[in-house]
Coordinates of C-alpha atoms in Angstrom, one line a residue:
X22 CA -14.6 -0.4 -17.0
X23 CA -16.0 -2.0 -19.9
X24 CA -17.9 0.6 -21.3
X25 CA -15.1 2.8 -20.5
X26 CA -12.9 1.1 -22.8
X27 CA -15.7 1.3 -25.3
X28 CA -16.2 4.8 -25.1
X29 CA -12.8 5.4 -26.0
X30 CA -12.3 2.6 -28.5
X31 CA -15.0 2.6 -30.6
X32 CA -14.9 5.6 -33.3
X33 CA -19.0 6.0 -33.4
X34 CA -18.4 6.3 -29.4
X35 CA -15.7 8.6 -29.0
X36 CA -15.4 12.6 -29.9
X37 CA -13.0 13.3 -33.2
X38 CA -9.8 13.7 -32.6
X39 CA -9.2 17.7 -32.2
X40 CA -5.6 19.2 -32.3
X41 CA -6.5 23.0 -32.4
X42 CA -5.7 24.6 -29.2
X43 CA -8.8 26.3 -28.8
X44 CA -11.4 24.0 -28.0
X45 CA -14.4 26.1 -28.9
X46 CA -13.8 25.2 -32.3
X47 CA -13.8 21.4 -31.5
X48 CA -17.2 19.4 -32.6
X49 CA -18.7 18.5 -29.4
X50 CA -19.3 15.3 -28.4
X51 CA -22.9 13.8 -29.4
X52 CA -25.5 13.1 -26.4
X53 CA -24.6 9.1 -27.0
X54 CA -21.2 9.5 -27.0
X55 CA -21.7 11.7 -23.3
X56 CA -24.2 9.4 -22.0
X57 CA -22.1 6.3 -22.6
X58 CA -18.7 8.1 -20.7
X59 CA -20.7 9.3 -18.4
X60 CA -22.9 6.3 -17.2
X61 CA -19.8 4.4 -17.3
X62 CA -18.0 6.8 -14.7
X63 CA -21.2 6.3 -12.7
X64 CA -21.8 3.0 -12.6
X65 CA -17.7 2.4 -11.6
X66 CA -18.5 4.6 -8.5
X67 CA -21.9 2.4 -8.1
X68 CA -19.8 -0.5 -8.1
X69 CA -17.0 1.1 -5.9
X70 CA -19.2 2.3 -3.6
X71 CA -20.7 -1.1 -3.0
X72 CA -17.3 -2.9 -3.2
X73 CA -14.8 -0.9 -1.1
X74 CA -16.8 -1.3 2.5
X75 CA -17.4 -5.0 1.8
X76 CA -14.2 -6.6 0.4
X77 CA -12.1 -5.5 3.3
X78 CA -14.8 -6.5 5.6
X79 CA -15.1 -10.0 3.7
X80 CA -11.2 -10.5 3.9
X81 CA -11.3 -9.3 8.0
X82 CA -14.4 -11.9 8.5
X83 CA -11.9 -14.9 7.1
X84 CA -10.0 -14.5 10.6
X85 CA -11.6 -16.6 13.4
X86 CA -12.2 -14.8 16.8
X87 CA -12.2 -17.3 19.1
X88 CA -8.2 -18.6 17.6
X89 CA -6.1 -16.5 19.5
X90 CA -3.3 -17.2 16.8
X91 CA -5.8 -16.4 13.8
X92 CA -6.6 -13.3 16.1
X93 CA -3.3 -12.0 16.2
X94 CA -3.2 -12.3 12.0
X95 CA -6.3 -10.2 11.8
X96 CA -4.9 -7.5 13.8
X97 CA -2.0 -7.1 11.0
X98 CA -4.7 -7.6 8.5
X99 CA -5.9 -3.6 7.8
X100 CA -1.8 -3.1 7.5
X101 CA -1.8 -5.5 4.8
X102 CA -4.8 -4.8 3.6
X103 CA -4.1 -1.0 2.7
X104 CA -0.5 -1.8 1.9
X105 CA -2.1 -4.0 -1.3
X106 CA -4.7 -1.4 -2.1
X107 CA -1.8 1.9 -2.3
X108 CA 0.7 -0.6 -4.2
X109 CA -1.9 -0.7 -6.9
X110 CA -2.5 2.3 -7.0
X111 CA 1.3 3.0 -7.6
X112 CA 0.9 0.9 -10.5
X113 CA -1.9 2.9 -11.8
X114 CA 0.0 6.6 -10.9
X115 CA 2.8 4.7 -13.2
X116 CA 2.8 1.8 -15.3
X117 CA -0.8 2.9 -16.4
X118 CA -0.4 6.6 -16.7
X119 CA 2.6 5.6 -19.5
X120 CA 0.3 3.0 -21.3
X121 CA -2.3 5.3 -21.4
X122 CA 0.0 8.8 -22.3
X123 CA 2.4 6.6 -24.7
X124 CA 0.5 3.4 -25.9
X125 CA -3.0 4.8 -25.9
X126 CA -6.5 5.0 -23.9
X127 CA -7.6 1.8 -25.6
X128 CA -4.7 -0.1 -23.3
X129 CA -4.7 1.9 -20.6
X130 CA -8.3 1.0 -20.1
X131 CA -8.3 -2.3 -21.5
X132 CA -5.8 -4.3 -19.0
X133 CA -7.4 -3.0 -15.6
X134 CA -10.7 -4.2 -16.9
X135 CA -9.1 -7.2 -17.9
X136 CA -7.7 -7.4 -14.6
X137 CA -11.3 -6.5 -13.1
X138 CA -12.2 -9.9 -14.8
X139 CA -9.2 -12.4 -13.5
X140 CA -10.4 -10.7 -10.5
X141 CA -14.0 -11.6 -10.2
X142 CA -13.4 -15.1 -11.8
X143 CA -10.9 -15.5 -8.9
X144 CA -13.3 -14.0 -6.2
X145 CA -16.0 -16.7 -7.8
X146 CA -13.5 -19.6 -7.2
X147 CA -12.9 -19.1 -4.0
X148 CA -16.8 -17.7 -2.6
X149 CA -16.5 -21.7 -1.7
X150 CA -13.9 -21.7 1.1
X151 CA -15.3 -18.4 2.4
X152 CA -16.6 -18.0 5.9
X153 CA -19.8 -16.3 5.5
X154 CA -22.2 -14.2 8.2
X155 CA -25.4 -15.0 7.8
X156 CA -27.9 -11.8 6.6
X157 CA -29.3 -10.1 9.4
X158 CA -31.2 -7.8 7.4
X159 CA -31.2 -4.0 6.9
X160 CA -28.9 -2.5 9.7
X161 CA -30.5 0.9 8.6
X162 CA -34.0 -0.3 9.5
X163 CA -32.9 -2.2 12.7
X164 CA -31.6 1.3 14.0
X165 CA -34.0 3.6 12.7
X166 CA -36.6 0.9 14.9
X167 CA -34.7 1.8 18.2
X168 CA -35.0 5.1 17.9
X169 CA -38.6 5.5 16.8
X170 CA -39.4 3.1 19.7
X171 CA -37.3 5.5 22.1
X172 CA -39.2 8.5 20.8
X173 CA -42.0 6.8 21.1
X174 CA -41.8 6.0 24.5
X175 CA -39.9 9.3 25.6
X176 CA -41.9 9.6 29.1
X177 CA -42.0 5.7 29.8
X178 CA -39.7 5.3 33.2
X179 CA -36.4 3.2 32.4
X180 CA -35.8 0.3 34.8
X181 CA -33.3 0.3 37.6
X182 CA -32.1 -3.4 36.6
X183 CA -31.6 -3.9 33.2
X184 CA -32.4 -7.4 33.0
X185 CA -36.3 -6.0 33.5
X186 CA -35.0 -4.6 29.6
X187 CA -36.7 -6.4 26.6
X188 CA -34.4 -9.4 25.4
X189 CA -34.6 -12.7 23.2
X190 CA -33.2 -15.9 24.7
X191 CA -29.8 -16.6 23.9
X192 CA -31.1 -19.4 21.9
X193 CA -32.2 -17.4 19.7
X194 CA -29.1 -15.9 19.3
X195 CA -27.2 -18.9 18.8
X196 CA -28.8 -20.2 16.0
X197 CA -28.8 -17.3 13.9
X198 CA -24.6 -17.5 14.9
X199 CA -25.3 -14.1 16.8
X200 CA -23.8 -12.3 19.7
X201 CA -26.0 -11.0 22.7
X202 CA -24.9 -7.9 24.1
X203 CA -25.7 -6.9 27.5
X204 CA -27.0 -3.2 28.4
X205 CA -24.7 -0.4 29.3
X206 CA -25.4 3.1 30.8
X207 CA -24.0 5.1 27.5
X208 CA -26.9 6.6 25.6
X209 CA -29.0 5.8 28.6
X210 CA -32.1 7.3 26.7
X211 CA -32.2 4.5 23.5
X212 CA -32.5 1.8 26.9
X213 CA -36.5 3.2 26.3
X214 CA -36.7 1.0 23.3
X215 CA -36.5 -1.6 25.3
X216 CA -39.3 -0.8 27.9
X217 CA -41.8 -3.6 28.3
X218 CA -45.0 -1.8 27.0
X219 CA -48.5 -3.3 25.8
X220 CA -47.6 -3.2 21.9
X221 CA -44.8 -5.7 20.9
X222 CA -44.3 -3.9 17.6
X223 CA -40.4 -4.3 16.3
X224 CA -41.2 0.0 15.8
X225 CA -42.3 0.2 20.0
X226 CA -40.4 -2.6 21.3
X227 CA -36.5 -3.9 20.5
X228 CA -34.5 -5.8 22.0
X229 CA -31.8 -5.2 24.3
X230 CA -28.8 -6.1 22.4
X231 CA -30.8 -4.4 19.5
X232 CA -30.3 -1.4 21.0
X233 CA -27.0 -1.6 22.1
X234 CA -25.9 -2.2 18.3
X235 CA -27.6 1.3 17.7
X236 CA -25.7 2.9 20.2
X237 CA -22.2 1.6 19.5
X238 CA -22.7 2.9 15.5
X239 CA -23.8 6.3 17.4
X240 CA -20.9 6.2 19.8
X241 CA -18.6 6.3 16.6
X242 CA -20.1 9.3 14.8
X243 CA -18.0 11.6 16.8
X244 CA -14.9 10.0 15.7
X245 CA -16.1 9.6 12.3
X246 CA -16.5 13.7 12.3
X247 CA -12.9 14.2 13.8
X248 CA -11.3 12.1 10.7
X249 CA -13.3 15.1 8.0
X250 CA -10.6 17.4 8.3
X251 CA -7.9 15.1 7.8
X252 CA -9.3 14.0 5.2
X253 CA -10.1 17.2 3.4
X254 CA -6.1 17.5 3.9
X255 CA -5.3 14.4 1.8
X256 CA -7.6 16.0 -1.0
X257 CA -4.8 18.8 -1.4
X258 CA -2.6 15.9 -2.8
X259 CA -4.1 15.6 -6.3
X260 CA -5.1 19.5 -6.4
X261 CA -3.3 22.0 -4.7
X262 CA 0.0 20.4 -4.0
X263 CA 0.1 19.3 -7.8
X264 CA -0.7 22.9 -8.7
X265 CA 2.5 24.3 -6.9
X266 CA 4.3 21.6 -9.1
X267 CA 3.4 23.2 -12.2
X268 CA 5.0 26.5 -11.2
X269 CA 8.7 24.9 -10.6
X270 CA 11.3 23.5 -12.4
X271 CA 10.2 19.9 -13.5
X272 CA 13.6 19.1 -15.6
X273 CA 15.6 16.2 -14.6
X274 CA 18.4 16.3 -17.3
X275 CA 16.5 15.5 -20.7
X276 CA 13.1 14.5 -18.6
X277 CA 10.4 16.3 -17.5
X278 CA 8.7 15.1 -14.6
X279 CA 4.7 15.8 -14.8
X280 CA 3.6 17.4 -11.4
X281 CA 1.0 14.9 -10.8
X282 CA 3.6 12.1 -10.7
X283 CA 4.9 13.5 -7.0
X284 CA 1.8 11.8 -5.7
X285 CA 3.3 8.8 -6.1
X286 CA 5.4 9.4 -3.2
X287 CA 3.0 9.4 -1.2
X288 CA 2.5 5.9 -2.3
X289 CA 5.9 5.2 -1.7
X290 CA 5.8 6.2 2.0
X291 CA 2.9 4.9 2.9
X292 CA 4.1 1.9 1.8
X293 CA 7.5 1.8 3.4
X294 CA 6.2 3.2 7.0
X295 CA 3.1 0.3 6.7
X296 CA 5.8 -2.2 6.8
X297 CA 8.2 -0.8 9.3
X298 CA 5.4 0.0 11.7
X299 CA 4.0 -4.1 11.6
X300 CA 7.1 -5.6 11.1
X301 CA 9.3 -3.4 13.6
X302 CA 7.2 -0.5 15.4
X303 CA 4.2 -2.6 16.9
X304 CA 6.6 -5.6 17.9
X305 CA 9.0 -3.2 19.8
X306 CA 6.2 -1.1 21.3
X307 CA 3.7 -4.0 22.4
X308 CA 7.1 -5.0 25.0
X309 CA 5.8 -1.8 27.0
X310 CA 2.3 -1.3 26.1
X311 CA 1.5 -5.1 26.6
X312 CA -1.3 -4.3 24.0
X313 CA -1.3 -7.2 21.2
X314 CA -2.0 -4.2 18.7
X315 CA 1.6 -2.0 20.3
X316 CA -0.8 1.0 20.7
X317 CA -4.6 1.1 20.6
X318 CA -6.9 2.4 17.6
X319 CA -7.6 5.4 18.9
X320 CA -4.1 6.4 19.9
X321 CA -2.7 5.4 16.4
X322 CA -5.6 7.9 15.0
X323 CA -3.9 10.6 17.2
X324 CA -0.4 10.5 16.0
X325 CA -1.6 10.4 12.0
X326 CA -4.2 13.9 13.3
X327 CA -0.6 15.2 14.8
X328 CA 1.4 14.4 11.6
X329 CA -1.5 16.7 9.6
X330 CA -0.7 20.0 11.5
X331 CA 3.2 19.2 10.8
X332 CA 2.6 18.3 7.2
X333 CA 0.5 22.1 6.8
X334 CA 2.6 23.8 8.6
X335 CA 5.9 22.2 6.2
X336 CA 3.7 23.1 3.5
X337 CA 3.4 26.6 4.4
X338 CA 7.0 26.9 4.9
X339 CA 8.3 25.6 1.6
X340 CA 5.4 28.1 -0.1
X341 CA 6.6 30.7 1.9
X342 CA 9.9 30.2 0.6
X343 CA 8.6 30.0 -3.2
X344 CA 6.7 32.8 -3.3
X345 CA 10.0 35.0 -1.7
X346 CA 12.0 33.7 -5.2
X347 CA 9.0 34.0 -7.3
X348 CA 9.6 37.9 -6.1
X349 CA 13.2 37.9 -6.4
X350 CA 13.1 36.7 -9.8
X351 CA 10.5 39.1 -10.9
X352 CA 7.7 36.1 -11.9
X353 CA 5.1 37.3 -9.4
X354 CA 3.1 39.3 -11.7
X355 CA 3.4 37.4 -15.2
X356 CA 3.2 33.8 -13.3
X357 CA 6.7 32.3 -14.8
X358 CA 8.4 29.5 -14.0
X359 CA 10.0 29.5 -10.6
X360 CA 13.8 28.4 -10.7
X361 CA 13.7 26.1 -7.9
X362 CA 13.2 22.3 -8.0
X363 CA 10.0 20.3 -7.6
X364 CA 11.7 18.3 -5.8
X365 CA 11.2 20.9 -3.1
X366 CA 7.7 19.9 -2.4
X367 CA 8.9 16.4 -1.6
X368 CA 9.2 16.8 2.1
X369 CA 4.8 17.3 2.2
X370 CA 4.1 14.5 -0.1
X371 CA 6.8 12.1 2.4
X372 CA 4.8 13.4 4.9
X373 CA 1.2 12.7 3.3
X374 CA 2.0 9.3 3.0
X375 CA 3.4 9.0 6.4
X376 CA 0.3 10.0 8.2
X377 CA -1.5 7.6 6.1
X378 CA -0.1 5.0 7.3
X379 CA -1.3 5.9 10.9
X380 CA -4.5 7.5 10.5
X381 CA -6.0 5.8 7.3
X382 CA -5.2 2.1 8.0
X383 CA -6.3 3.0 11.9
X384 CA -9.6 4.4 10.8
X385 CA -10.8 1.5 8.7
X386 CA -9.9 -1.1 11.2
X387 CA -11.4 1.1 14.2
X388 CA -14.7 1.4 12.5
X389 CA -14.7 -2.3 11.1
X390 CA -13.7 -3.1 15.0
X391 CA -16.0 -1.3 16.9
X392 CA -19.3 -2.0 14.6
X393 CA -21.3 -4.4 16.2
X394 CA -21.2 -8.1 14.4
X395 CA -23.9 -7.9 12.3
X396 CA -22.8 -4.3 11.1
X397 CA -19.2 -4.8 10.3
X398 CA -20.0 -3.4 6.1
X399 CA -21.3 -0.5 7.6
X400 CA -18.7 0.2 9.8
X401 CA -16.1 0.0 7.2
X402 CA -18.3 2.6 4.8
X403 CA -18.0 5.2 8.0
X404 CA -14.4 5.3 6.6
X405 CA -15.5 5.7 3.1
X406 CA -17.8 8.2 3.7
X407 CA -14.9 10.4 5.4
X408 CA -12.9 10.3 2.0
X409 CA -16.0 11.9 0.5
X410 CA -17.1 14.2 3.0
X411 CA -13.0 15.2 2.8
X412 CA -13.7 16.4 -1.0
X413 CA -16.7 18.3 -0.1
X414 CA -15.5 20.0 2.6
X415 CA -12.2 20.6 0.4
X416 CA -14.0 22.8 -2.4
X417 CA -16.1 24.3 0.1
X418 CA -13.0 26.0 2.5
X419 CA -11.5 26.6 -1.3
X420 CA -14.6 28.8 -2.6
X421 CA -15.1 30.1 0.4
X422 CA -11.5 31.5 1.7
X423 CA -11.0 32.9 -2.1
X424 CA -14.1 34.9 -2.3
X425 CA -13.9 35.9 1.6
X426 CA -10.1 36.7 1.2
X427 CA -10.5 39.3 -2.5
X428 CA -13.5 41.3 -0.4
X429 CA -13.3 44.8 0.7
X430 CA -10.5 45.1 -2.2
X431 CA -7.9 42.7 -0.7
X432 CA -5.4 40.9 -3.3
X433 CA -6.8 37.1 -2.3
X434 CA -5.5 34.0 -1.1
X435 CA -6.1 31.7 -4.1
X436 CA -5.4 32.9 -7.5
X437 CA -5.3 31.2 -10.5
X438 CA -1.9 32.5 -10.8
X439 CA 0.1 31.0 -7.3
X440 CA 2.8 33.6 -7.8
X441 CA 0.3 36.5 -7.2
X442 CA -1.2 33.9 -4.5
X443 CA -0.7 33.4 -0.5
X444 CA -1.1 29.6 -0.3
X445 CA 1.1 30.0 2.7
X446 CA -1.6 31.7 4.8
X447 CA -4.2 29.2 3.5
X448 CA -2.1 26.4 4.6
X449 CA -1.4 28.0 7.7
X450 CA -4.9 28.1 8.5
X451 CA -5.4 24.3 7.4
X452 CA -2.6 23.7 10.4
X453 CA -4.6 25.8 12.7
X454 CA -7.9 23.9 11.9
X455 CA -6.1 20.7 12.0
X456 CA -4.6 21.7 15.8
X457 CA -8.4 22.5 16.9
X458 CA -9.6 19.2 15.1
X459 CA -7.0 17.2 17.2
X460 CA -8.6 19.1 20.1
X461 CA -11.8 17.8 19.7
X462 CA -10.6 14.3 18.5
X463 CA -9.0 14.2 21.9
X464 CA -11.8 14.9 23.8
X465 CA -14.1 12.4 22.0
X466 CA -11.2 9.8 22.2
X467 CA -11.0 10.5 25.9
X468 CA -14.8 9.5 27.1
X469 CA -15.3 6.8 24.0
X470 CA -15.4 3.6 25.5
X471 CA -14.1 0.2 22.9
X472 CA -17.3 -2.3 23.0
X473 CA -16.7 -5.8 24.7
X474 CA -14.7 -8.6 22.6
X475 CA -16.4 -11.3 21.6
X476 CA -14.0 -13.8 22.7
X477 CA -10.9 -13.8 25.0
X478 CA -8.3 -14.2 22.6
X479 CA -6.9 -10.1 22.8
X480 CA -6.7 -11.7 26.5
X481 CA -4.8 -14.4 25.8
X482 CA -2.4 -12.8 23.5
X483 CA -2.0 -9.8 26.1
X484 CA -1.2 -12.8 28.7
X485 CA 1.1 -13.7 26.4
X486 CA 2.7 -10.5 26.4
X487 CA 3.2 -10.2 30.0
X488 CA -0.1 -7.7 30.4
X489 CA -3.8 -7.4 31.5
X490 CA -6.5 -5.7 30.1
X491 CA -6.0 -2.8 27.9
X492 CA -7.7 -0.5 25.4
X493 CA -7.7 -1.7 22.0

C-alpha cells in the first residue's frame, strides 16, 4: 500500500496527467513508473495471500476447545468474522471510492495504508496475550510423505487390526501439544503408509495419525470443487451485473448513481442476513435440530448452492425483461440507454449477498473445522483458493460461450453491446450449471464424514440443548 500511494503521489512516479480522450496520444508511462505500480499490486496480493488464510485462523485458535462456553463463542466466530471483513469493504465501495473520485488518489490510498499501520502496531501489541500452536512443520511435505510411502508400498498387505499400523506414543504427542488420531477405513489405501516395513524412512514409513491428517485434507477436495461454480457466480458481481447497470437509467433526481456502487448491496445484505441468522435463525432452529451450530456446515453450504440457481434464474428474468424494452424502444441496434431503472437489478445483488451469508461464511468455517489441528492455515486457504479458481473459471465460460455461441453465423450471446446481446440465455445456463453443481454437492455431502472433536464440549452444549450426537 505504501508504494501504491507512492506511485500515485510522487510526480517522477506517476504518468502526466492526460485529458485527451484518445489515449493513443497519451505519453506512456516509463518502465519505472510501471515497475513500481506493478510490483506494488503484486506484493499486496503476496501479502494477501499470506494474510487472509492465517488471520481468521489466528482469531478461531483464540477460542479454547476443551471450554464448552468458549466453544459455543467460536461457533459464532466465522459469522462475525466475515460480518467485519464485508463492513470494510462497504467502507471501501463508499467512503473510499468518494475520497479517492472527489479528494484525490493521494487520500484514497494514503488512509488504508495508514490504517494497514494502526493495524499491524495493534496486531504487535497484542502477539503477547495470543494463544499460539506450536510449528509442526510443512503440512505440504508431511502429506506428500504419505503418499509417496503408500505408492511405495502399493502391494504390501494392509493389516486386519489397525493398531498393527505404525504409531508414536501418545507421549510424544503430548508434548508437542498434539492430537493423535486413530485409523479409519476412508481412503483405506494411504493406511499403506503406515505398514511396518524394514526402512523407517519418514518417505516409507508415517505414522498413523500422519496419515489420517492426509486423508481428512483429501476428504475435503470434493467439497472444495462443488464451492467453484458458486464462486464463479459471485465474480459476475463486479463484471457482468455492473455491465447491465451501465445500459439503464442511473438518475436519482440531480444524482447519478455509478453502476459499480449496486455492489454495495450486496454488502448490505450480507450483512443484515449474518446478523439475523446468529442472533435469531440459529437460536430458533437449534430448539429442533438440537445441533449447537442450528444446522450443520454442510447443510448451511446447501441452502447458499440453492440460493445461486434462484439468484440466475432472477437474473435472467429481469434481462429478459430489458432486452424486450430495449426492443420496444428501438435501442437494440445503436446500444442506447434503456428507460428503466437500475434499481431493477436490485433484486440479484439482495440476493448475492444473501447467499453469502450462507455459503461463504459456511465454507471458511467448514474447511478451518474439518482441517486436522496442525493444518488449520491450510484449511482456511481451500476457501481462498475457490475465490480464485471462481475468476478463472469466470473468463473461461465468458470466452468460451461468446466464441462458441457467434459460430456457424449465429448473432452471439455476449456482445459488447448488451442490447444486441442474450445475457438471459447465458444466465440461464449459469442456473442450469449451478442446479447440476448442487447435484454433485449433494452427493459428496451425503458420503463425507465430519472428523472426530477434539474435546466433548459440542457434547456438552448439545446436552444442553436437550440432544445427542449430531453432524456438525
Amino acid at each position: 500500500m505504501s508504494l501504491l500511494t507512492l506511485a500515485v503521489s510522487v510526480p517522477g512516479l506517476r504518468p502526466p496527467h492526460c485529458s485527451d480522450p484518445d489515449t493513443t496520444n497519451c505519453k506512456k508511462a516509463s518502465t519505472l513508473q510501471l515497475a513500481v505500480f506493478y510490483g506494488a499490486l503484486y506484493t499486496l496480493a503476496i501479502g494477501t495471500g499470506g494474510t487472509k488464510p492465517n488471520i481468521s485462523t489466528i482469531g478461531a485458535d483464540q477460542f479454547d476447545d476443551f471450554e464448552p462456553k468458549e466453544k459455543a463463542h467460536k461457533l459464532s466466530f466465522f459469522n462475525w468474522w466475515m460480518f467485519s471483513i464485508f463492513f470494510g469493504t462497504l467502507f471501501a465501495n463508499t467512503f473510499l471510492v468518494y475520497i479517492q473520485d472527489n479528494l484525490g488518489w493521494t487520500l484514497g490510498y494514503g488512509l488504508p495504508t495508514v490504517g494497514l499501520a494502526i493495524s499491524i502496531l495493534i496486531f504487535l501489541a497484542g502477539t503477547p496475550f495470543y494463544r499460539h500452536r506450536v510449528p509442526s512443520g510443512s503440512p505440504f511435505t508431511r502429506m506428500a510423505r504419505v503418499i509417496v510411502a503408500a505408492l511405495r508400498k502399493w502391494r504390501v498387505p494392509i493389516p486386519n487390526d489397525p493398531k498393527e499400523l505404525y504409531e508414536l506414543d501418545l507421549e510424544e504427542y503430548t508434548k508437542k501439544g498434539k492430537f493423535r488420531i486413530d485409523s479409519t477405513p476412508t481412503l483405506r489405501f494411504l493406511n499403506k503408509a503406515g505398514v511396518k516395513t524394514d526402512s523407517t524412512s519418514p518417505w516409507m514409513l508415517c505414522s498413523t495419525t500422519q496419515v489420517e491428517e492426509t486423508k481428512q485434507m483429501l476428504r475435503m477436495i470434493p467439497i472444495l470443487v462443488a464451492t467453484f461454480v458458486p464462486s464463479t457466480m459471485v465474480a459476475q458481481i463486479n463484471t457482468l451485473f455492473v455491465k447491465q447497470g451501465t445500459t439503464l437509467d442511473r438518475n436519482v433526481g440531480s444524482f447519478k448513481i455509478p453502476p459499480a456502487s449496486l455492489t454495495g448491496f450486496v454488502t448490505l445484505s450480507m450483512l443484515i442476513c449474518v446478523v439475523i441468522y446468529d442472533r435469531y435463525f440459529v437460536r430458533t432452529v437449534r430448539r429442533w435440530t438440537k445441533n449447537p451450530r442450528g444446522i450443520s456446515l454442510l447443510q448451511r453450504m446447501g441452502i447458499g448452492l440453492s440460493i445461486h440457481i434462484v439468484i440466475m434464474l432472477v437474473a435472467s428474468l429481469i434481462e429478459r425483461h430489458r432486452l424486450s424494452v430495449a426492443k420496444s424502444y428501438n435501442v437494440v441496434e445503436n446500444g442506447g440507454q434503456v428507460p428503466l431503472s437500475i434499481f431493477i437489478l436490485l433484486p440479484q445483488f439482495v440476493l448475492m449477498g444473501t447467499a453469502d451469508a450462507f455459503l461463504e461464511v459456511a465454507k471458511i468455517e467448514f474447511f478451518y473445522d474439518q482441517a486436522p489441528e496442525s493444518m488449520k492455515s491450510l484449511g482456511t486457504s481451500y476457501s481462498m483458493t475457490t475465490l480464485g479458481m471462481g475468476n478463472f473459471i469466470s473468463s473461461f465460460l465468458l470466452s468460451t460461450v461468446a466464441r462458441v455461441t457467434k459460430e456457424h453465423g449465429h448473432h452471439g450471446w455476449i456482445l459488447n453491446n448488451l442490447n444486441a446481446s442474450h445475457l438471459d440465455y447465458y444466465y440461464a445456463f449459469f442456473s442450469v450449471l449451478n442446479f447440476f453443481n448442487l447435484i454433485f454437492f449433494l452427493v459428496v455431502a451425503k458420503s463425507y464424514v465430519y472428523k472426530a472433536e477434539v474435546s466433548d464440549s459440542m457434547e456438552v452444549l448439545r446436552k444442553g440443548l436437550g440432544g445427542g450426537g449430531q453432524k456438525t
